[in-house]
Tab-separated table of C-alpha atoms and ligand atoms in Angstrom:
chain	number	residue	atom	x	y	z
A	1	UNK	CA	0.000	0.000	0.000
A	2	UNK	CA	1.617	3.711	-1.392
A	3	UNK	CA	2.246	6.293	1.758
A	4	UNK	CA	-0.607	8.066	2.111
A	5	UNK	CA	0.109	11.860	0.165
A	6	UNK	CA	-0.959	15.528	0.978
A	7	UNK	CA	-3.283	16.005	-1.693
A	8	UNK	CA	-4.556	19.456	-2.685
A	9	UNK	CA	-8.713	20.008	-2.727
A	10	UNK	CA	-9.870	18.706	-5.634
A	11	UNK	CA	-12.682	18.939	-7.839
A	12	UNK	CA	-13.868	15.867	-5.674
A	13	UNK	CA	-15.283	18.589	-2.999
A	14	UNK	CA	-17.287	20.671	-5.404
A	15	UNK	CA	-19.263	16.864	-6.587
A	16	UNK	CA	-20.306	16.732	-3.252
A	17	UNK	CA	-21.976	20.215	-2.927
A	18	UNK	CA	-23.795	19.244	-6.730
A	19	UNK	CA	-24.625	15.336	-5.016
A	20	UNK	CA	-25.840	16.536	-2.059
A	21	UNK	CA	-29.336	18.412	-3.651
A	22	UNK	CA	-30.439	14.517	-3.901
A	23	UNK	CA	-30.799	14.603	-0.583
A	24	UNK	CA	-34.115	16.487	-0.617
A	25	UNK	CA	-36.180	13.608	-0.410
A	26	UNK	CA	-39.152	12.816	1.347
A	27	UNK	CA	-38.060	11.949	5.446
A	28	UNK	CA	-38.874	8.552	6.101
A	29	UNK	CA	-41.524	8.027	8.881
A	30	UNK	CA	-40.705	7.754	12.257
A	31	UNK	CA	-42.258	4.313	12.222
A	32	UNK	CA	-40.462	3.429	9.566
A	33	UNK	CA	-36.780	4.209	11.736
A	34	UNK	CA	-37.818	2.702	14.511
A	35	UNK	CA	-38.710	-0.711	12.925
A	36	UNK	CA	-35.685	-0.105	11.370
A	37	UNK	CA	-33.667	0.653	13.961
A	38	UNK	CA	-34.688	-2.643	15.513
A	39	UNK	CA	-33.871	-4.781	12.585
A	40	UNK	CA	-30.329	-3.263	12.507
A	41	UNK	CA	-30.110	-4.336	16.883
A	42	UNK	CA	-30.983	-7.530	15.090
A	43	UNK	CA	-28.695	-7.667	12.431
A	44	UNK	CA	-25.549	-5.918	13.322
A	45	UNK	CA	-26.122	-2.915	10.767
A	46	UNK	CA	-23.566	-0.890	11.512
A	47	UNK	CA	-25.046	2.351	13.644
A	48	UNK	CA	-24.094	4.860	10.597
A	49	UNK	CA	-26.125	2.887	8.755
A	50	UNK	CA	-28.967	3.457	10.998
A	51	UNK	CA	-28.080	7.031	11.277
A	52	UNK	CA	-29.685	7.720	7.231
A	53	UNK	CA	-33.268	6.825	8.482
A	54	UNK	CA	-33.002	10.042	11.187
A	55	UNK	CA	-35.486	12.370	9.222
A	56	UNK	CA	-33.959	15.555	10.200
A	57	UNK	CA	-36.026	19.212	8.835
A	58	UNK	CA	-34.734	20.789	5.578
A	59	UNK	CA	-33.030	23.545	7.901
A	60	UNK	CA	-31.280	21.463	9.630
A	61	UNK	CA	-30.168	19.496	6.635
A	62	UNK	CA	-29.246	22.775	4.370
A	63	UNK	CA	-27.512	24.072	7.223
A	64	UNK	CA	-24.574	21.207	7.419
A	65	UNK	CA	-24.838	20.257	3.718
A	66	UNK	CA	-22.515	23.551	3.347
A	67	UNK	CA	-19.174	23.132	4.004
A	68	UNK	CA	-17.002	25.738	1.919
A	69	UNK	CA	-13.633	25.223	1.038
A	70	UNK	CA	-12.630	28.203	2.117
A	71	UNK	CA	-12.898	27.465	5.890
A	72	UNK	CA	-10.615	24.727	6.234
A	73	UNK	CA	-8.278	25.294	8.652
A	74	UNK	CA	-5.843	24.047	6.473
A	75	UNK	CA	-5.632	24.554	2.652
A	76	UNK	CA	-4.132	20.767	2.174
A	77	UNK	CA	-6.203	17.623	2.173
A	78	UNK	CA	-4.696	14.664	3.624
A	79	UNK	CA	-5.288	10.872	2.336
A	80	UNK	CA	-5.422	7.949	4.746
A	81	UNK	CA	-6.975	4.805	4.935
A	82	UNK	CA	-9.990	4.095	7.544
A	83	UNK	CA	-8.855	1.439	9.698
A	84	UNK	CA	-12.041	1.388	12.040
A	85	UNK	CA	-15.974	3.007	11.677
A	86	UNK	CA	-17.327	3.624	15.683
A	87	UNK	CA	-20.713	5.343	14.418
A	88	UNK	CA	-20.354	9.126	13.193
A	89	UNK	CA	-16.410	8.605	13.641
A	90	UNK	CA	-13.929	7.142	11.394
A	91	UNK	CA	-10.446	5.920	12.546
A	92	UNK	CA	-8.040	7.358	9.470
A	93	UNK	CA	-4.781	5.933	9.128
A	94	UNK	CA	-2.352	8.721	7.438
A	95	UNK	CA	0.975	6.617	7.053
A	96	UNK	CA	1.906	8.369	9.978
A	97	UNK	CA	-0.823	8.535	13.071
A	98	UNK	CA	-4.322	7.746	13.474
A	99	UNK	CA	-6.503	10.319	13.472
A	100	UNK	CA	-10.390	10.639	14.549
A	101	UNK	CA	-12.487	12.162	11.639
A	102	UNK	CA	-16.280	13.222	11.428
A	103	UNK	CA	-17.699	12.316	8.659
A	104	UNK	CA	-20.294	15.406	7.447
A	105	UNK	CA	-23.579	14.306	7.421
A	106	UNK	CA	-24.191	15.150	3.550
A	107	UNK	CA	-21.544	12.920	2.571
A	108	UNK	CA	-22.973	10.346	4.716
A	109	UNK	CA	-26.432	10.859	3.518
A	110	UNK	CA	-24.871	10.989	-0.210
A	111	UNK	CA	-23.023	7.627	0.126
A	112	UNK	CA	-25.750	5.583	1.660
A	113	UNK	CA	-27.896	6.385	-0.902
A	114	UNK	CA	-25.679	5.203	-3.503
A	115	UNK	CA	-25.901	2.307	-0.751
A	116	UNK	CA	-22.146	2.344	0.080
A	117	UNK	CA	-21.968	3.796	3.288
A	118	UNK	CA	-18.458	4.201	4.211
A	119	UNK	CA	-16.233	1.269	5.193
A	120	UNK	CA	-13.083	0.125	6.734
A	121	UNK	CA	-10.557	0.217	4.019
A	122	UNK	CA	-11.821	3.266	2.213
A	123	UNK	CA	-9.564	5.812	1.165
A	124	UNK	CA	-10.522	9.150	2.596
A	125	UNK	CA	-9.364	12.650	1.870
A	126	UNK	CA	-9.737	15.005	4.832
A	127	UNK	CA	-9.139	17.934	6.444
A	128	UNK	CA	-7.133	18.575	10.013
A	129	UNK	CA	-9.079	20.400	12.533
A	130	UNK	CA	-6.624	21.296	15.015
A	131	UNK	CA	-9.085	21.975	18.481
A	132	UNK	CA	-9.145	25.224	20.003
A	133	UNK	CA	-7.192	24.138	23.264
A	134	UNK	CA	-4.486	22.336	21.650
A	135	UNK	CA	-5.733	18.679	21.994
A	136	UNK	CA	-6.152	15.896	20.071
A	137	UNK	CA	-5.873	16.244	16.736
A	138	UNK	CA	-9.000	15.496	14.384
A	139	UNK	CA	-10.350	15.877	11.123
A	140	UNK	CA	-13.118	15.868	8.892
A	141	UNK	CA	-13.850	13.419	5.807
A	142	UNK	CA	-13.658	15.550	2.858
A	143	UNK	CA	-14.042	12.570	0.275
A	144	UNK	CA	-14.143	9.085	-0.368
A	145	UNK	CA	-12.297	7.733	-2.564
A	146	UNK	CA	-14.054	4.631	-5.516
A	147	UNK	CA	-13.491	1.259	-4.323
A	148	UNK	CA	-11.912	-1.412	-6.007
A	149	UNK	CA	-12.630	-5.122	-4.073
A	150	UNK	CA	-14.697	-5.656	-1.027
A	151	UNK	CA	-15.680	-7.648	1.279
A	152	UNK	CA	-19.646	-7.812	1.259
A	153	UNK	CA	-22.019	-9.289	3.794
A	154	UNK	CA	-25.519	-9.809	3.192
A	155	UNK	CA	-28.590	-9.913	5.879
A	156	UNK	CA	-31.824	-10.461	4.265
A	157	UNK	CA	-31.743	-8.630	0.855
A	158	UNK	CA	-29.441	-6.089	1.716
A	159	UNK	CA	-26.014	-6.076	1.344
A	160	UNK	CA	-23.310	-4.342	3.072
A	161	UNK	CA	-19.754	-3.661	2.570
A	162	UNK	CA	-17.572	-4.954	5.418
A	163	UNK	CA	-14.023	-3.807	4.306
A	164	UNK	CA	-13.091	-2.539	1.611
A	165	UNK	CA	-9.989	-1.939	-1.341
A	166	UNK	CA	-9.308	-5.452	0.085
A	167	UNK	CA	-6.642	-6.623	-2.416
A	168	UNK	CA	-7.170	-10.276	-1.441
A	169	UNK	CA	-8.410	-12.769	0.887
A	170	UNK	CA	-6.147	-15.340	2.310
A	171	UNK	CA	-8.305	-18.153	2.368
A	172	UNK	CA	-7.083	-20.780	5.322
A	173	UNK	CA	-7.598	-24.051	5.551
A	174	UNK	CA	-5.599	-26.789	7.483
A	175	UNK	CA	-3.857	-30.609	6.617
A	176	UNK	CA	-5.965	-31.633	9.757
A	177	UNK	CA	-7.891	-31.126	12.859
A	178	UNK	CA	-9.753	-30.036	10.798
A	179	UNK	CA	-9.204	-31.467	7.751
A	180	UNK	CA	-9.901	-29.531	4.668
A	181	UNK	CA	-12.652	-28.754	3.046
A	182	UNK	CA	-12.121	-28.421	-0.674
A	183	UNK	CA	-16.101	-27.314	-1.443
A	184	UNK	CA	-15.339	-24.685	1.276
A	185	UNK	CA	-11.825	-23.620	-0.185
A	186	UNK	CA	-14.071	-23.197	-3.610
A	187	UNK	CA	-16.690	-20.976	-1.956
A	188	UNK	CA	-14.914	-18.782	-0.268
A	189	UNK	CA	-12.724	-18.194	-3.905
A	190	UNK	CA	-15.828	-17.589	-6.046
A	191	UNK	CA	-16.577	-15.091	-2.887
A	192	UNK	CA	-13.382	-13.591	-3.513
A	193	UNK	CA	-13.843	-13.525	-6.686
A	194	UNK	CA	-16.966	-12.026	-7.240
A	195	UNK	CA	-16.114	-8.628	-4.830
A	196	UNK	CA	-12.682	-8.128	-6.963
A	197	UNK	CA	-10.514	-9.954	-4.165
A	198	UNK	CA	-7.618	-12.282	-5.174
A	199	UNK	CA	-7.698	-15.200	-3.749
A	200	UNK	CA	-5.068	-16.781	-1.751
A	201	UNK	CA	-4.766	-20.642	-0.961
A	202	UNK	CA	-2.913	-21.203	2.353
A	203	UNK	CA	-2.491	-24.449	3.478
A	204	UNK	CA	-1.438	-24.343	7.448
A	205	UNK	CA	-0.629	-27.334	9.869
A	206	UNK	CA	1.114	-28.597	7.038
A	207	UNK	CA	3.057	-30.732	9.506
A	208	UNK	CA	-0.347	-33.127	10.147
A	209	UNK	CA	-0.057	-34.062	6.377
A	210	UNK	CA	1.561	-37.342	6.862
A	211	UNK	CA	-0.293	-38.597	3.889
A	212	UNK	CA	-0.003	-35.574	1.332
A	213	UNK	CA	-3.650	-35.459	1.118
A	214	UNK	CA	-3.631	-31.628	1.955
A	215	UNK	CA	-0.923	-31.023	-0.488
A	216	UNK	CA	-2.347	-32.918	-3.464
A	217	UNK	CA	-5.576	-30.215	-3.077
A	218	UNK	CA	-3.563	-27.721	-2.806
A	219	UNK	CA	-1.651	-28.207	-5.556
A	220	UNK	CA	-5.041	-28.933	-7.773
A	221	UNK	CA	-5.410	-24.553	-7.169
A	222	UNK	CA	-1.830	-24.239	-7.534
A	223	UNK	CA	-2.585	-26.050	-11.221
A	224	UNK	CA	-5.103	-23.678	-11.614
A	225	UNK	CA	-3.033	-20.388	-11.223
A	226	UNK	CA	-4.045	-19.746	-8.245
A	227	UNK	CA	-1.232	-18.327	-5.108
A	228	UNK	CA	-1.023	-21.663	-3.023
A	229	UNK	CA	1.249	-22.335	-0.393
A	230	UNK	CA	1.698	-25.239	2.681
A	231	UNK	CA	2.452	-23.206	5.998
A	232	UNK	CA	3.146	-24.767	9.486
A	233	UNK	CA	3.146	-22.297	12.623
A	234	UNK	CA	4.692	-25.684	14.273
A	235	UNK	CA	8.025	-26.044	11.967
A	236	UNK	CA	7.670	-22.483	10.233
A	237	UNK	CA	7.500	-23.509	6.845
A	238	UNK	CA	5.919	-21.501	4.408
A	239	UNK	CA	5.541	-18.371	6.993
A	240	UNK	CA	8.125	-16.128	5.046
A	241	UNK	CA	5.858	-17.144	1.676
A	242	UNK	CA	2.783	-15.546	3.842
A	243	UNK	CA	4.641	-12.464	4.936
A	244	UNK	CA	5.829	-11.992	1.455
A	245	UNK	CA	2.114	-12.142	0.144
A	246	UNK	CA	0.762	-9.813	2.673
A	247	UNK	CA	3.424	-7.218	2.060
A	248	UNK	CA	1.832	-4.499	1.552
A	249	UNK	CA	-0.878	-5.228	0.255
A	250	UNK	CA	-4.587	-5.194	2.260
A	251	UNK	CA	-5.570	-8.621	2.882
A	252	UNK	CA	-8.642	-10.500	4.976
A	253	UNK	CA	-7.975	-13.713	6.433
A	254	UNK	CA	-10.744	-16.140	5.652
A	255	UNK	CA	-11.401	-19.837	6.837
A	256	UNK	CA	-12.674	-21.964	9.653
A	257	UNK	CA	-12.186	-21.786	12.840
A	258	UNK	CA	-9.065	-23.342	14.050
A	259	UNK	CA	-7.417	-23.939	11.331
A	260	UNK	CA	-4.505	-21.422	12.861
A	261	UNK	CA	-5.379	-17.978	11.484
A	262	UNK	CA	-4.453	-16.391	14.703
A	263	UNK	CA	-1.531	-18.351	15.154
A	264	UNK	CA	-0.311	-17.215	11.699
A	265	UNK	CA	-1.159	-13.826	12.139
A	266	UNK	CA	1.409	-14.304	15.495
A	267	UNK	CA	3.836	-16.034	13.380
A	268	UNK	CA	3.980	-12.996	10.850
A	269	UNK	CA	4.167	-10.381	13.396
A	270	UNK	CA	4.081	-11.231	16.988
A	271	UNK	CA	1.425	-9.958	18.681
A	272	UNK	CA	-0.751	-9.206	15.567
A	273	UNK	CA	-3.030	-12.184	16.396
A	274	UNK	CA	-3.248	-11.156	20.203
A	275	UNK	CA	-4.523	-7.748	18.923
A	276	UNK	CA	-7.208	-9.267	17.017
A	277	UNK	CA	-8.347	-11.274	20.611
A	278	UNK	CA	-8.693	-7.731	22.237
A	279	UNK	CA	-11.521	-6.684	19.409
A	280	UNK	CA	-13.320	-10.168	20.178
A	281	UNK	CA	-13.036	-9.344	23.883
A	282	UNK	CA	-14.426	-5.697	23.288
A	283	UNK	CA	-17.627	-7.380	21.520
A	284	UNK	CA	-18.238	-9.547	24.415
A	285	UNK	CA	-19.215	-6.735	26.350
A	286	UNK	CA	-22.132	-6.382	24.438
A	287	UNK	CA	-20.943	-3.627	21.967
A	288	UNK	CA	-22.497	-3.148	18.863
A	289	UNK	CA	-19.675	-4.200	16.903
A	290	UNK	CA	-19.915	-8.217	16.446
A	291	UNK	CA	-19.462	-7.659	12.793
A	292	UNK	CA	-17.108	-4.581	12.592
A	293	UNK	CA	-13.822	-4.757	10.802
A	294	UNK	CA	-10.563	-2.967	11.889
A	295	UNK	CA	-7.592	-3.102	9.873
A	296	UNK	CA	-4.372	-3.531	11.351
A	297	UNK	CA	-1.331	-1.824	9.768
A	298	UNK	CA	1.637	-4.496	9.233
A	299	UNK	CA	4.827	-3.582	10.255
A	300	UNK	CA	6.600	-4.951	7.394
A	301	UNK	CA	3.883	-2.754	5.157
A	302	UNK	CA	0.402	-3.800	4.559
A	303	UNK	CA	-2.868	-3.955	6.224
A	304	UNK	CA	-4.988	-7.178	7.961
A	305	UNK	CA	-8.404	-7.576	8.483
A	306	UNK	CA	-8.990	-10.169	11.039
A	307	UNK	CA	-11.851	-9.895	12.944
A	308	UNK	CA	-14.443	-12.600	13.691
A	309	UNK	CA	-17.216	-11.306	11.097
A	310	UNK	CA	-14.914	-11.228	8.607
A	311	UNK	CA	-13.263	-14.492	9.109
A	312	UNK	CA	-16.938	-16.264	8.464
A	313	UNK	CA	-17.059	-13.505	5.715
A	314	UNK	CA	-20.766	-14.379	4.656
A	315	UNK	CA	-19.930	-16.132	1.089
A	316	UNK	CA	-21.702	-13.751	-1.471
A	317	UNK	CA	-24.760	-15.042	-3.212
A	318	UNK	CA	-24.146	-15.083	-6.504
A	319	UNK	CA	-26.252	-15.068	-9.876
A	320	UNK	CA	-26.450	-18.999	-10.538
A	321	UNK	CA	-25.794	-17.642	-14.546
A	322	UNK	CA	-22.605	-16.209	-13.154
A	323	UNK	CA	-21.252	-18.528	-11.294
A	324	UNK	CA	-19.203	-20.146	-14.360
A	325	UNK	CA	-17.244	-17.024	-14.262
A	326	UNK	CA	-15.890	-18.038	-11.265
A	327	UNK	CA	-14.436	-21.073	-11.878
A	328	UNK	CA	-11.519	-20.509	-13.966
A	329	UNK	CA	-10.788	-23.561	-15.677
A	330	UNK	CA	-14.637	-23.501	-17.037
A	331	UNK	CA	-14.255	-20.253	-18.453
A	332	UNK	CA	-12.335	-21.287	-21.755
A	333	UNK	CA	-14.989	-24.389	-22.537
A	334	UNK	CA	-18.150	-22.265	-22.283
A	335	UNK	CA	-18.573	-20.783	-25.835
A	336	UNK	CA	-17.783	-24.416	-27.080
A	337	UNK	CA	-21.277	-26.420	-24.907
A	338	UNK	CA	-23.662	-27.120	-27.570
A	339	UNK	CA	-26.541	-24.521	-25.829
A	340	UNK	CA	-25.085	-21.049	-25.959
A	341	UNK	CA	-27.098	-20.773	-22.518
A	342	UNK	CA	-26.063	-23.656	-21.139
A	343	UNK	CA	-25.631	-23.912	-17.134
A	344	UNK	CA	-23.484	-27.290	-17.161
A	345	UNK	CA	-25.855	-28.986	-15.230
A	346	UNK	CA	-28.267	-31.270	-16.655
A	347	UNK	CA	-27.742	-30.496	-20.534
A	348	UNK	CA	-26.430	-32.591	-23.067
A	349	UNK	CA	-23.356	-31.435	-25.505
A	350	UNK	CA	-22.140	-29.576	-22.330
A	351	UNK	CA	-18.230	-28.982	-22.658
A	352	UNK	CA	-17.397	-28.573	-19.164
A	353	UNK	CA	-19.146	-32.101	-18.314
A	354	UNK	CA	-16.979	-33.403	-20.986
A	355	UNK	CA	-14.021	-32.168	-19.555
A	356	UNK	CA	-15.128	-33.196	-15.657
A	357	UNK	CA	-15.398	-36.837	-17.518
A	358	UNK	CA	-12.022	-37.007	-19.176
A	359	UNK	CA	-10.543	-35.330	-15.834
A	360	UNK	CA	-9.242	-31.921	-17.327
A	361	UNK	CA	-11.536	-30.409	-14.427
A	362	UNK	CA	-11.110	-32.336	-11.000
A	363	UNK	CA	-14.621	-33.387	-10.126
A	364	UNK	CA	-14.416	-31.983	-6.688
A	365	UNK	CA	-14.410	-28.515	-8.664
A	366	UNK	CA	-17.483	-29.509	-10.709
A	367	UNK	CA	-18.969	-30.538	-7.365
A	368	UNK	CA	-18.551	-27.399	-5.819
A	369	UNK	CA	-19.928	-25.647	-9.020
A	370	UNK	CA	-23.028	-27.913	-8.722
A	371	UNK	CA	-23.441	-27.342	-5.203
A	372	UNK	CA	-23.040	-23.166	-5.546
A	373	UNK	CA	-25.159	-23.484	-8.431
A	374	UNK	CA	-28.416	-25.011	-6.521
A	375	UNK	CA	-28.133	-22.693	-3.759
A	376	UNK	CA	-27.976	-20.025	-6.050
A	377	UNK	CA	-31.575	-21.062	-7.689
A	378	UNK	CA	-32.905	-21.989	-4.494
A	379	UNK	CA	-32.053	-17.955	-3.423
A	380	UNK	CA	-35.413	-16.094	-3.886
A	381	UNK	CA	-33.127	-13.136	-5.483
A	382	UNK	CA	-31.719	-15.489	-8.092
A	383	UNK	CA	-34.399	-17.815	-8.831
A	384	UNK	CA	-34.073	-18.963	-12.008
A	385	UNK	CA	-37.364	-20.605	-12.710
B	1	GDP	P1	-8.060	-19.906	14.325
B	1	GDP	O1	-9.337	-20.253	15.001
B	1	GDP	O2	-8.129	-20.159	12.856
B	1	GDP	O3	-7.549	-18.548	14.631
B	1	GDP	O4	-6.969	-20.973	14.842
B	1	GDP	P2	-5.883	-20.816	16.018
B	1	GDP	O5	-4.755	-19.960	15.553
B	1	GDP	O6	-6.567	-20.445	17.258
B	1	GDP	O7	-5.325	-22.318	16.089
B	1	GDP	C1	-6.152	-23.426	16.424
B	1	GDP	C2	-5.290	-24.558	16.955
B	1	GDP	O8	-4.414	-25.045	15.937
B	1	GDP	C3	-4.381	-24.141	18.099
B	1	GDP	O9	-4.380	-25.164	19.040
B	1	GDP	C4	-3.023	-24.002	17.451
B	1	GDP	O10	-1.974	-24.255	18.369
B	1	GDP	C5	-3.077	-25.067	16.398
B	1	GDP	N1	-2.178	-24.759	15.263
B	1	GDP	C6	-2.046	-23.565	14.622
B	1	GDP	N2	-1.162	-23.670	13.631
B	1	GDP	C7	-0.720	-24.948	13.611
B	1	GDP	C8	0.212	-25.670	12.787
B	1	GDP	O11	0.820	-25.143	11.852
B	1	GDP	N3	0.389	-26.999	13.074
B	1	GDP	C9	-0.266	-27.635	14.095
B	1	GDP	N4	-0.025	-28.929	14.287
B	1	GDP	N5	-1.153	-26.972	14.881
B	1	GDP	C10	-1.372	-25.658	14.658
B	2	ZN	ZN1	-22.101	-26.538	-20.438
């Protein structure tokens, strides 16, 4: 990940002012907020989420929709990277310190209504608001910067970003106790996948592989282009290879429990695991932040998500049509199945059948396709038929 730089007002600030006269739309009814207010207690919506469903008067809103360029303490924006979201208040990591920013409420109001709230790992411009009696410092969110891949959880039909600009999940599984699980390894890459994340196949507790049974799956993704690599927090194999892929770069860790992703966090960076702990402690305490991500900056460069939410990252539904997409080695047989809309399930003259039967595409991969594919249709959003 680049240093963050000083970066002068752009144009950026003037879209806001033009985006924020969509906000004069009808305030929902109290009613309305309330029930909704409960469903997010129910479903871990993130507070600032339930902050957009606070009708507040046109006043009110006009007034703090305003914020000229002009008054900014300082004439410089700075970039940073939001490491944690605690309601109105953003955590911004500048390369340098962490710094508590507001987030105005017309950008707010703007971003949720193009339904992308703002998320650990977005890339922020703000402004430094020194206080009056030399305190803390803080600042105020000027812009947000596009996204590239996310992590994205879904609760009924809605679906919300948990991290963001992730540049790839390591997806964890283990030679044993517990064993893997190669229809798991697959979902969690077409999950990847499908928010722009590059997927990752780490094979830990390599040292309970007496048999090679873990390495022979690992090398099927290795086969199929994917990063794959054997790690053992017991011997220390392979933990270099996972230091060098998490250099920085921003990465979630994704996979079971137990398979060792704390223990390989510790093995990277001592300590780095323990950290995560705290945030799991913190939650127990009945905070409203089972599901919120923080980023921890790497010392060798680079950023983890580890939290527990993420970890059982909720695997993205996904369009049964698309799904073929996802699994790479299908991708070059589609135009050549004798339907052009074939969905390589039940048809006949299907290419990627013919290829599961001569063994060009393992049949544990075609299983997993199946399986992805049936959950997909049974998904009232997807329903094909
Ligand atoms: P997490 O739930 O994925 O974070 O897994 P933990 O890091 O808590 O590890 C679960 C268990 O696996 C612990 O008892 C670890 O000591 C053990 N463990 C972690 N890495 C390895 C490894 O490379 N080899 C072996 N044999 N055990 C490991
Ligand atoms: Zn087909």
């Amino acid at each position: 990940m680049s240093t963050p730089q000083p970066d002068r007002p752009s144009k950026k600030g003037k879209k806001v002012r033009v985006a924020m006269r969509r906000n004069r739309n009808k305030p929902p009814r109290v009613s309305d907020w309330t029930r909704k207010a409960r469903d997010a207690e129910d479903n871990d919506i993130d507070t600032s989420a339930r902050e957009m469903v606070i009708a507040k008067g046109d006043l009110s809103r006009r007034r703090t929709i305003i914020v000229p360029e002009g008054e900014l303490k300082h004439e410089e924006f700075l970039s940073g990277v939001v490491v944690s979201v605690h309601g109105l208040h953003l955590q911004v990591d500048d390369g340098a310190r962490t710094v508590l920013c507001a987030v105005p409420r017309m950008l707010r109001t703007r971003m949720i209504e193009e339904r992308h709230p703002v998320a650990v790992g977005d890339r922020v411009r703000f402004s430094l608001e020194k206080s009056m009696d030399g305190g803390e410092v803080t600042g105020v969110v000027q812009s947000v910067e596009p996204r590239r891949g996310q992590l994205q959880r879904q609760s009924d039909d809605r679906v919300h970003t948990v991290v963001a600009n992730v540049d790839q999940a390591i997806i964890v599984s283990s030679a044993d106790e517990p064993p893997p699980k190669p229809n798991l390894i697959d979902r969690y890459i077409v999950s990847a996948l499908a928010g722009g994340i590059t997927p990752v196949i780490c094979m830990n507790k390599i040292d309970l592989d007496g048999d090679a049974f873990a390495a022979r799956i690992l090398a099927r993704y290795a086969t199929l282009g994917y990063a794959a690599f054997a790690t053992s927090t017991r011997t220390g194999e392979g933990i270099d290879r996972l230091r060098t892929a998490l250099k920085d770069k921003s990465s979630a860790v994704a996979g079971q429990s137990g398979v060792g992703k704390s223990s390989l966090l510790n093995a990277v960076q001592p300590g780095l695991g323990l950290k995560v702990g705290e945030v799991t402690r913190d939650t127990q305490k009945g905070r409203h932040t089972t599901t919120t991500a923080t980023l921890v900056r790497l010392e060798f460069g680079g950023f983890v998500v580890d939290t527990p939410g993420i970890r059982a990252f909720e695997l993205a539904q996904i369009d049964p049509r698309e799904l073929e997409a996802y699994f790479i080695e299908f991708v070059p047989l589609v135009a050549k199945c004798k339907f052009p809309d074939c969905l390589h399930t039940h048809e006949t003259g299907c290419a990627v059948k013919a290829a599961v039967d001569r063994g060009e595409i393992h049949s544990a991969r075609y299983e997993s396709y199946v399986r992805l594919f049936e959950e997909g249709c049974d998904n009232k959003r997807y329903a094909t038929r």
